[in-house]
Short mmCIF file of C-alpha atoms in Angstrom, two decimals:
data_model
loop_
_atom_site.label_atom_id
_atom_site.label_comp_id
_atom_site.label_asym_id
_atom_site.label_seq_id
_atom_site.Cartn_x
_atom_site.Cartn_y
_atom_site.Cartn_z
CA MET A 188 114.48 120.07 112.09
CA ALA A 189 118.23 120.73 111.53
CA ASP A 190 120.81 118.84 113.47
CA THR A 191 124.21 120.66 113.83
CA GLY A 192 125.82 118.93 117.20
CA PRO A 193 128.76 116.77 117.12
CA GLY A 194 126.74 113.74 116.64
CA SER A 195 125.20 115.06 113.92
CA GLY A 196 127.72 113.57 111.00
CA ALA A 197 126.66 113.27 107.69
CA SER A 198 125.48 109.82 107.70
CA ALA A 199 122.70 110.59 110.13
CA ALA A 200 121.02 112.66 107.92
CA PRO A 201 120.46 110.38 104.93
CA LYS A 202 119.03 108.03 107.76
CA ARG A 203 116.31 111.27 109.38
CA ARG A 204 115.33 111.15 105.82
CA ILE A 205 114.22 107.83 104.86
CA LEU A 206 113.41 106.32 107.86
CA ALA A 207 110.88 106.87 110.29
CA ASP A 208 111.25 109.57 112.61
CA LEU A 209 111.83 108.09 116.09
CA THR A 210 112.19 111.77 117.85
CA PRO A 211 108.26 111.79 119.21
CA LEU A 212 109.52 108.34 120.78
CA ARG A 213 112.51 110.36 122.51
CA THR A 214 110.95 113.28 123.84
CA SER A 215 107.89 111.93 125.14
CA ALA A 216 108.79 109.50 127.72
CA ASP A 217 104.12 109.43 127.94
CA TYR A 218 104.12 109.43 124.24
CA ARG A 219 106.86 106.62 124.13
CA ARG A 220 104.84 104.47 126.72
CA LEU A 221 102.11 105.10 125.27
CA TRP A 222 102.78 103.83 121.76
CA PHE A 223 104.65 100.77 122.53
CA GLY A 224 101.21 100.13 125.08
CA ASN A 225 98.88 100.85 122.10
CA THR A 226 101.52 98.53 120.15
CA VAL A 227 101.85 95.34 122.06
CA SER A 228 97.55 95.54 123.05
CA TRP A 229 96.54 95.72 118.72
CA ILE A 230 98.89 92.59 118.10
CA GLY A 231 97.42 90.64 120.80
CA GLN A 232 93.60 91.99 119.55
CA ALA A 233 94.12 91.01 115.70
CA MET A 234 95.57 87.76 117.80
CA THR A 235 91.75 87.38 119.67
CA ALA A 236 89.77 88.47 116.08
CA LEU A 237 91.40 86.29 114.13
CA ALA A 238 90.74 83.53 117.07
CA VAL A 239 86.74 84.36 117.84
CA SER A 240 86.87 84.12 113.59
CA LEU A 241 88.37 80.51 113.18
CA GLN A 242 86.25 79.49 116.83
CA VAL A 243 82.99 80.76 114.81
CA TYR A 244 83.67 78.52 111.93
CA ASP A 245 84.20 75.58 114.07
CA ILE A 246 81.60 75.77 115.60
CA THR A 247 79.31 75.90 112.80
CA GLY A 248 81.21 75.28 109.88
CA SER A 249 79.66 78.57 108.38
CA SER A 250 81.09 81.56 106.64
CA PHE A 251 78.28 83.66 106.91
CA SER A 252 78.30 82.95 110.02
CA VAL A 253 81.83 84.41 110.52
CA GLY A 254 80.86 87.19 108.29
CA LEU A 255 78.35 88.17 111.11
CA VAL A 256 81.07 89.05 113.73
CA GLY A 257 82.43 92.16 111.12
CA LEU A 258 78.42 92.84 111.57
CA PHE A 259 78.00 92.49 115.32
CA SER A 260 81.95 94.78 115.79
CA LEU A 261 80.45 97.23 113.10
CA VAL A 262 77.02 98.10 114.72
CA PRO A 263 78.51 99.85 117.70
CA LEU A 264 81.65 101.06 116.46
CA VAL A 265 79.55 103.38 114.61
CA VAL A 266 77.43 104.18 116.67
CA PHE A 267 79.96 104.54 119.89
CA GLY A 268 82.15 105.94 117.82
CA LEU A 269 80.47 109.25 117.60
CA TYR A 270 79.14 108.86 121.20
CA GLY A 271 82.85 108.14 122.64
CA GLY A 272 84.03 111.10 120.69
CA ALA A 273 81.82 112.99 122.95
CA ILE A 274 82.27 111.88 125.76
CA ALA A 275 86.64 112.15 124.96
CA ASP A 276 85.48 116.25 124.84
CA THR A 277 83.57 116.09 128.04
CA VAL A 278 85.35 114.13 130.51
CA ASP A 279 89.25 113.27 131.61
CA ARG A 280 91.03 111.30 128.80
CA ARG A 281 93.21 109.42 130.22
CA LYS A 282 90.73 107.85 132.94
CA LEU A 283 88.27 107.45 129.65
CA GLY A 284 90.88 105.72 128.05
CA LEU A 285 92.61 103.56 131.17
CA TYR A 286 89.07 102.48 131.68
CA SER A 287 87.65 101.38 128.09
CA ALA A 288 91.39 100.01 127.83
CA MET A 289 90.35 97.78 131.47
CA GLY A 290 87.14 97.06 129.88
CA LEU A 291 88.70 95.17 126.86
CA CYS A 292 91.41 93.52 128.82
CA ALA A 293 88.39 92.08 131.66
CA LEU A 294 86.77 90.57 127.65
CA SER A 295 89.69 89.05 126.75
CA VAL A 296 89.88 87.76 129.93
CA VAL A 297 86.27 86.35 129.72
CA LEU A 298 87.03 85.04 126.31
CA ALA A 299 89.84 82.64 128.06
CA ALA A 300 87.61 81.52 130.83
CA ALA A 301 85.12 80.56 128.65
CA ALA A 302 87.46 78.58 126.44
CA PHE A 303 89.42 76.91 129.51
CA ALA A 304 85.52 75.39 130.64
CA ASP A 305 84.61 74.27 127.12
CA PHE A 306 82.08 76.41 127.22
CA HIS A 307 81.24 77.17 123.25
CA HIS A 308 78.82 79.10 121.78
CA VAL A 309 77.86 81.55 118.67
CA TRP A 310 75.78 83.84 120.66
CA PHE A 311 78.63 84.28 123.95
CA LEU A 312 81.29 85.23 121.01
CA TYR A 313 78.77 87.71 119.42
CA GLY A 314 77.83 89.01 122.03
CA VAL A 315 81.27 89.43 123.60
CA VAL A 316 82.92 91.31 120.11
CA ALA A 317 80.21 93.55 120.38
CA LEU A 318 80.71 94.46 123.51
CA GLN A 319 85.09 94.99 122.83
CA ALA A 320 83.81 96.76 119.35
CA THR A 321 82.07 99.01 122.00
CA CYS A 322 84.88 100.03 124.20
CA GLY A 323 87.09 100.33 121.08
CA ALA A 324 84.86 102.49 120.24
CA LEU A 325 85.45 105.08 123.41
CA ASN A 326 89.38 104.01 123.62
CA SER A 327 90.27 104.90 120.23
CA PRO A 328 88.93 108.76 120.49
CA ALA A 329 90.23 109.53 124.04
CA ARG A 330 93.90 107.76 123.01
CA THR A 331 93.99 109.48 119.78
CA ALA A 332 93.51 112.74 121.03
CA MET A 333 95.65 113.16 123.89
CA ILE A 334 98.91 113.01 121.30
CA PRO A 335 98.72 116.24 120.52
CA ARG A 336 98.57 117.36 124.52
CA LEU A 337 102.10 114.64 124.67
CA LEU A 338 103.47 116.23 121.52
CA PRO A 339 104.74 119.64 120.08
CA PRO A 340 102.57 120.73 116.69
CA GLU A 341 105.69 120.11 114.57
CA GLN A 342 106.15 115.80 116.07
CA LEU A 343 102.31 115.25 114.93
CA PRO A 344 103.28 113.79 111.34
CA ALA A 345 106.03 111.80 112.79
CA ALA A 346 103.87 110.70 115.52
CA ASN A 347 100.80 109.58 112.98
CA ALA A 348 103.66 107.92 110.94
CA LEU A 349 104.90 105.69 114.30
CA THR A 350 100.85 105.14 114.78
CA SER A 351 100.58 103.19 111.17
CA LEU A 352 103.41 101.04 112.41
CA THR A 353 101.78 100.11 115.25
CA THR A 354 98.16 99.67 113.33
CA THR A 355 100.25 97.67 110.76
CA SER A 356 102.42 95.67 112.38
CA GLY A 357 98.83 94.12 114.50
CA THR A 358 96.88 93.89 111.21
CA THR A 359 100.30 92.00 109.75
CA VAL A 360 101.68 90.19 112.80
CA GLY A 361 98.67 89.68 115.00
CA PRO A 362 96.53 87.55 112.43
CA MET A 363 100.25 85.39 111.80
CA LEU A 364 101.12 84.75 116.07
CA GLY A 365 97.18 83.95 116.09
CA GLY A 366 97.18 81.09 113.69
CA LEU A 367 100.27 80.19 114.87
CA ILE A 368 99.25 80.00 118.93
CA VAL A 369 95.22 78.84 118.33
CA GLY A 370 97.29 75.53 116.34
CA LEU A 371 99.59 75.05 118.93
CA TRP A 372 97.66 75.72 121.90
CA GLY A 373 94.29 76.13 121.14
CA TYR A 374 91.76 78.97 121.41
CA GLN A 375 92.06 79.81 125.83
CA ALA A 376 96.19 80.42 124.77
CA ALA A 377 95.24 82.90 122.09
CA TYR A 378 92.72 84.81 124.12
CA ALA A 379 95.07 84.62 127.51
CA ILE A 380 97.67 85.84 125.53
CA ASP A 381 95.64 88.79 124.71
CA ALA A 382 94.72 89.81 128.39
CA VAL A 383 98.26 89.95 129.62
CA ALA A 384 99.37 91.75 126.51
CA PHE A 385 96.82 94.52 127.80
CA THR A 386 98.26 94.95 130.83
CA ALA A 387 101.39 97.35 128.73
CA ALA A 388 98.49 99.51 127.99
CA LEU A 389 96.69 99.69 131.15
CA TYR A 390 99.95 100.83 132.81
CA ALA A 391 100.83 103.43 129.60
CA MET A 392 97.63 104.83 130.60
CA TRP A 393 97.86 104.99 134.14
CA ARG A 394 101.17 106.45 134.11
CA LEU A 395 99.98 109.46 131.90
CA PRO A 396 98.85 113.04 133.33
CA ALA A 397 95.17 114.00 133.91
CA MET A 398 94.05 115.56 130.15
CA LEU A 399 90.70 117.51 131.17
CA PRO A 400 88.74 119.60 128.41
CA GLY A 401 89.73 123.04 128.81
CA ASP A 402 93.39 122.58 130.35
CA ASP A 403 95.25 123.32 126.51
CA GLY A 404 94.91 127.07 126.24
CA ALA A 405 96.94 126.41 122.97
CA ASP A 406 94.93 125.81 120.83
CA GLY A 407 91.87 126.30 122.21
CA ASP A 408 90.44 129.60 120.25
CA GLY A 409 86.60 129.74 121.57
CA ASP A 410 84.63 127.86 119.04
CA GLY A 411 85.63 124.46 120.46
CA GLY A 412 81.80 124.51 121.46
CA GLY A 413 80.21 121.60 124.19
CA ALA A 414 83.41 121.03 126.24
CA ALA A 415 84.69 124.69 127.16
CA ALA A 416 83.81 125.74 130.47
CA ASP A 417 81.52 128.02 130.99
CA GLY A 418 81.28 130.20 134.38
CA GLY A 419 83.24 126.77 136.55
CA LYS A 420 80.53 124.64 134.60
CA ARG A 421 81.36 122.20 131.59
CA ARG A 422 78.39 122.00 128.89
CA ARG A 423 78.09 118.79 127.21
CA ALA A 424 79.41 117.58 124.85
CA SER A 425 77.49 116.75 122.01
CA VAL A 426 77.83 114.89 118.80
CA VAL A 427 75.50 117.36 116.76
CA ASP A 428 78.14 120.17 117.95
CA GLY A 429 80.79 118.38 116.66
CA LEU A 430 79.03 117.66 113.35
CA ARG A 431 77.95 121.30 113.22
CA PHE A 432 81.69 122.00 113.58
CA LEU A 433 82.71 119.55 110.97
CA ALA A 434 79.93 120.88 108.23
CA THR A 435 81.96 124.74 108.31
CA ARG A 436 85.55 123.33 107.76
CA PRO A 437 85.91 121.63 104.28
CA ASN A 438 89.52 121.37 104.88
CA LEU A 439 88.94 119.15 107.33
CA ARG A 440 85.59 117.65 105.64
CA MET A 441 88.11 116.38 102.39
CA THR A 442 90.34 114.15 104.69
CA PHE A 443 87.10 111.90 105.49
CA PHE A 444 85.89 112.83 101.30
CA THR A 445 88.72 112.13 100.17
CA ASP A 446 89.78 108.12 102.54
CA MET A 447 85.95 107.34 101.34
CA CYS A 448 87.04 107.80 97.83
CA ALA A 449 89.75 105.40 98.25
CA MET A 450 88.77 102.98 100.95
CA VAL A 451 84.42 102.93 99.16
CA LEU A 452 85.43 102.92 95.60
CA ALA A 453 89.05 101.32 95.23
CA HIS A 454 88.47 98.71 97.77
CA PRO A 455 89.42 95.58 96.25
CA ARG A 456 89.17 93.07 99.00
CA ALA A 457 86.12 91.45 99.08
CA LEU A 458 87.18 89.70 95.42
CA PHE A 459 90.83 88.21 96.40
CA PRO A 460 89.05 84.86 97.38
CA ALA A 461 88.08 84.45 93.74
CA ILE A 462 90.60 86.11 91.79
CA ALA A 463 93.23 83.84 93.56
CA VAL A 464 91.45 81.00 91.55
CA VAL A 465 90.23 82.49 88.67
CA TRP A 466 92.85 84.73 88.26
CA TYR A 467 95.91 83.07 89.44
CA GLY A 468 94.62 79.20 89.39
CA GLY A 469 95.84 79.01 93.05
CA ASP A 470 94.18 78.66 96.66
CA ALA A 471 93.50 79.85 100.23
CA LYS A 472 97.38 80.59 100.17
CA THR A 473 97.17 82.85 97.31
CA ALA A 474 94.33 84.86 98.75
CA GLY A 475 96.33 85.69 101.73
CA LEU A 476 99.41 87.07 100.08
CA LEU A 477 96.90 89.07 98.33
CA ALA A 478 95.28 90.69 101.67
CA ALA A 479 98.97 90.48 102.97
CA ALA A 480 100.40 92.76 100.30
CA PRO A 481 98.63 96.08 101.41
CA ALA A 482 99.27 95.58 105.03
CA VAL A 483 102.89 94.94 104.72
CA GLY A 484 103.32 98.27 101.67
CA ALA A 485 101.20 100.70 104.93
CA LEU A 486 104.20 98.85 107.31
CA LEU A 487 107.14 99.77 104.73
CA GLY A 488 105.39 103.29 104.29
CA GLY A 489 105.52 103.90 107.88
CA VAL A 490 109.25 102.20 108.55
CA PHE A 491 110.48 104.85 105.32
CA SER A 492 108.11 107.86 106.72
CA GLY A 493 111.21 110.05 107.60
CA TRP A 494 110.98 112.78 104.94
CA LEU A 495 107.33 112.98 105.43
CA GLY A 496 107.98 115.42 108.77
CA ARG A 497 109.23 117.28 105.37
CA ILE A 498 106.37 118.01 103.88
CA HIS A 499 104.01 120.97 104.95
CA HIS A 500 101.31 120.83 102.16
CA HIS A 501 99.60 118.39 103.58
CA GLY A 502 96.22 118.66 101.20
CA PHE A 503 97.97 118.47 98.54
CA ALA A 504 99.84 114.95 99.81
CA ILE A 505 96.88 113.24 100.63
CA ALA A 506 94.90 114.24 97.73
CA LEU A 507 97.99 112.63 95.42
CA SER A 508 98.18 109.47 97.43
CA VAL A 509 94.36 108.93 97.03
CA ALA A 510 94.65 109.20 93.72
CA GLY A 511 98.16 106.59 94.17
CA TRP A 512 95.73 104.04 95.70
CA GLY A 513 93.21 104.43 92.75
CA THR A 514 96.03 104.05 90.47
CA ALA A 515 97.82 101.14 92.02
CA VAL A 516 95.02 99.51 92.21
CA ALA A 517 93.95 100.49 89.02
CA VAL A 518 96.93 98.35 87.51
CA PHE A 519 96.44 95.48 89.79
CA GLY A 520 93.14 94.73 88.15
CA LEU A 521 94.90 94.49 85.09
CA THR A 522 97.96 92.30 85.80
CA ARG A 523 97.85 88.48 85.40
CA ASP A 524 100.91 88.63 86.55
CA LEU A 525 100.67 87.15 90.78
CA TRP A 526 103.49 88.83 92.06
CA LEU A 527 103.66 92.12 90.04
CA GLY A 528 100.44 92.47 91.54
CA VAL A 529 101.17 91.60 94.75
CA VAL A 530 103.39 94.44 94.16
CA PHE A 531 101.07 96.92 93.33
CA LEU A 532 98.92 96.30 96.01
CA ALA A 533 101.79 97.01 98.20
CA LEU A 534 102.19 100.31 96.66
CA ALA A 535 98.46 101.15 97.48
CA GLY A 536 99.22 99.60 100.91
CA ALA A 537 102.13 102.09 101.00
CA ALA A 538 100.13 105.40 99.63
CA ASP A 539 97.61 104.63 102.14
CA THR A 540 100.12 105.17 105.06
CA ILE A 541 100.97 108.29 103.38
CA SER A 542 97.46 109.75 103.24
CA MET A 543 96.63 108.26 106.88
CA VAL A 544 99.61 110.06 108.75
CA PHE A 545 98.87 113.61 106.92
CA ARG A 546 94.81 112.85 107.03
CA SER A 547 95.63 111.92 111.03
CA THR A 548 98.45 115.40 111.46
CA MET A 549 95.35 117.17 110.02
CA LEU A 550 92.47 116.19 112.17
CA GLN A 551 94.75 117.79 115.30
CA ALA A 552 96.54 120.67 114.01
CA ALA A 553 93.64 122.17 113.21
CA THR A 554 90.93 121.09 115.70
CA PRO A 555 90.81 123.08 119.15
CA ASP A 556 91.44 121.35 121.47
CA ALA A 557 87.15 120.52 123.14
CA MET A 558 86.58 119.42 119.60
CA ARG A 559 89.11 116.64 118.94
CA GLY A 560 87.40 113.53 120.89
CA ARG A 561 84.50 114.07 118.63
CA LEU A 562 86.45 114.90 114.76
CA GLN A 563 88.40 111.53 116.12
CA GLY A 564 84.54 109.27 116.73
CA VAL A 565 83.84 110.79 113.00
CA PHE A 566 87.21 109.87 111.75
CA ILE A 567 87.18 106.14 113.31
CA VAL A 568 83.24 105.77 111.57
CA VAL A 569 84.95 106.72 108.75
CA VAL A 570 87.97 104.16 108.52
CA ALA A 571 85.11 101.57 110.21
CA GLY A 572 82.96 102.03 107.94
CA GLY A 573 84.13 102.93 104.49
CA PRO A 574 86.59 99.76 103.80
CA ARG A 575 82.94 97.63 105.23
CA LEU A 576 80.70 99.79 102.62
CA GLY A 577 83.50 98.84 99.15
CA ASP A 578 83.74 95.36 100.44
CA PHE A 579 80.13 95.30 99.17
CA LEU A 580 80.36 97.18 96.52
CA ALA A 581 83.13 95.40 95.16
CA GLY A 582 81.13 92.38 95.53
CA THR A 583 78.07 93.13 93.55
CA VAL A 584 80.11 94.96 91.04
CA GLY A 585 81.79 91.41 90.40
CA ASP A 586 78.94 89.10 90.91
CA LEU A 587 77.34 91.90 88.34
CA ALA A 588 79.63 91.97 85.70
CA SER A 589 83.57 90.83 86.80
CA PRO A 590 86.06 90.85 88.84
CA ARG A 591 87.84 93.09 86.98
CA VAL A 592 85.20 95.42 86.17
CA ALA A 593 85.40 95.91 89.66
CA ILE A 594 88.46 96.76 90.73
CA VAL A 595 90.12 98.75 87.51
CA GLY A 596 86.65 100.47 87.43
CA GLY A 597 86.69 101.02 91.26
CA GLY A 598 90.50 102.34 90.87
CA ALA A 599 89.22 104.32 87.92
CA ALA A 600 86.54 105.78 89.63
CA CYS A 601 88.53 106.43 93.12
CA VAL A 602 91.01 109.10 90.77
CA LEU A 603 88.22 110.87 89.14
CA ALA A 604 86.42 111.46 92.48
CA VAL A 605 89.50 112.74 93.59
CA GLY A 606 90.18 115.01 90.85
CA LEU A 607 86.34 116.76 90.82
CA LEU A 608 86.78 116.87 94.84
CA VAL A 609 89.65 119.05 94.73
CA LEU A 610 88.68 120.87 91.91
CA ARG A 611 85.38 121.94 94.06
CA TRP A 612 87.86 122.90 96.89
CA ARG A 613 90.95 123.65 95.75
CA ALA A 614 91.89 125.75 98.52
CA PHE A 615 92.75 122.07 100.27
CA LEU A 616 95.50 122.09 98.05
CA ARG A 617 96.66 125.08 99.32
CA TYR A 618 96.97 124.35 103.57
CA ASP A 619 99.72 124.36 104.55
CA ALA A 620 100.52 122.51 108.19
CA ARG A 621 102.57 125.98 109.04
CA ASP A 622 99.63 127.39 109.24
CA PRO A 623 96.44 124.97 109.93
CA GLN A 624 92.74 126.60 109.09
CA ALA A 625 90.09 123.96 108.99
#
């Protein structure tokens, strides 16, 4: 979109080409409130996640008990991610997003109240974490499926780049703030601040217009299925219908397959504690640096994402960026210089941001509105489950062989798998955002 107005000097164009495109924030007040509210609440939830892990360890002194926190969140996230997507295609997405955000806010209040009352029990924390994952799984498909209703198609890549800034801000700023606040004022302060932070998301959802299924006729093409109006009555949206729809859409399936290549085959996170000591002679701070590097790279990838809006062949860009992730991870496994390794992990994080932007855009643009919630539910399952499977695979290979074999072999396997996938489904490379075909 060329800007030829009086205020568009030569200096403005390069900035738009380099820095994140803020057009969605300028053109839509609803999207602006939603983005700001989500960013604040993401940071608050990341603070709470760290505080819960620290509290579990304080109570039990067991790393295994801390690991169970992830298990208690994964199961409801997978189950309700699929079911929440189906619900989002049946009901008013605004109400679903609002009520599930209210549930998350209430759970933060419960955690804060329990901490103030010195009620420290691991089973209680596990239960709250499971309920948080349930509410989050209901909230995310509804919230993400709203975006194509709020913005024109040409602004979706910019919006998804801004979403990457939200998530990476949460994963970088949230834990740092959480550790600081817990250290200074205790768990109750971290939980209370999270509850207050959620009011931004609640306000954003409350101000949105109603988003009933079938209201967006622009992209309903008759094959949306479950949530379409039929004789004045809405049919129940089925998870199975969503999976059947996905089975007939090879380009959309490829967005999930390529992400699984990266997150399952080349996900070295579980090996960071070991290699921090064995490779670099470091300690927990070194492991933290390695863990933060991909998030910093992803954050920079989102900040300098203005050029992504000019890319139309999204399938080719996804394949290239996922192969870039695998290559960067493999090279990281070959180096023994800490700072060089951090650089390659950051490059992997930046490549993942590019992949995420285009995968999300394809999912939003090439999916009829009546199916968007269910496809976003599948997206959540892949995004949540893939890295956890990757942790298991990397840890297993690292123990059976060596961390170097796990990391270098995983990166190479990722590149090889992506190559085989695009050879099998070559039309994915020709996908053009100007004529989105699922």
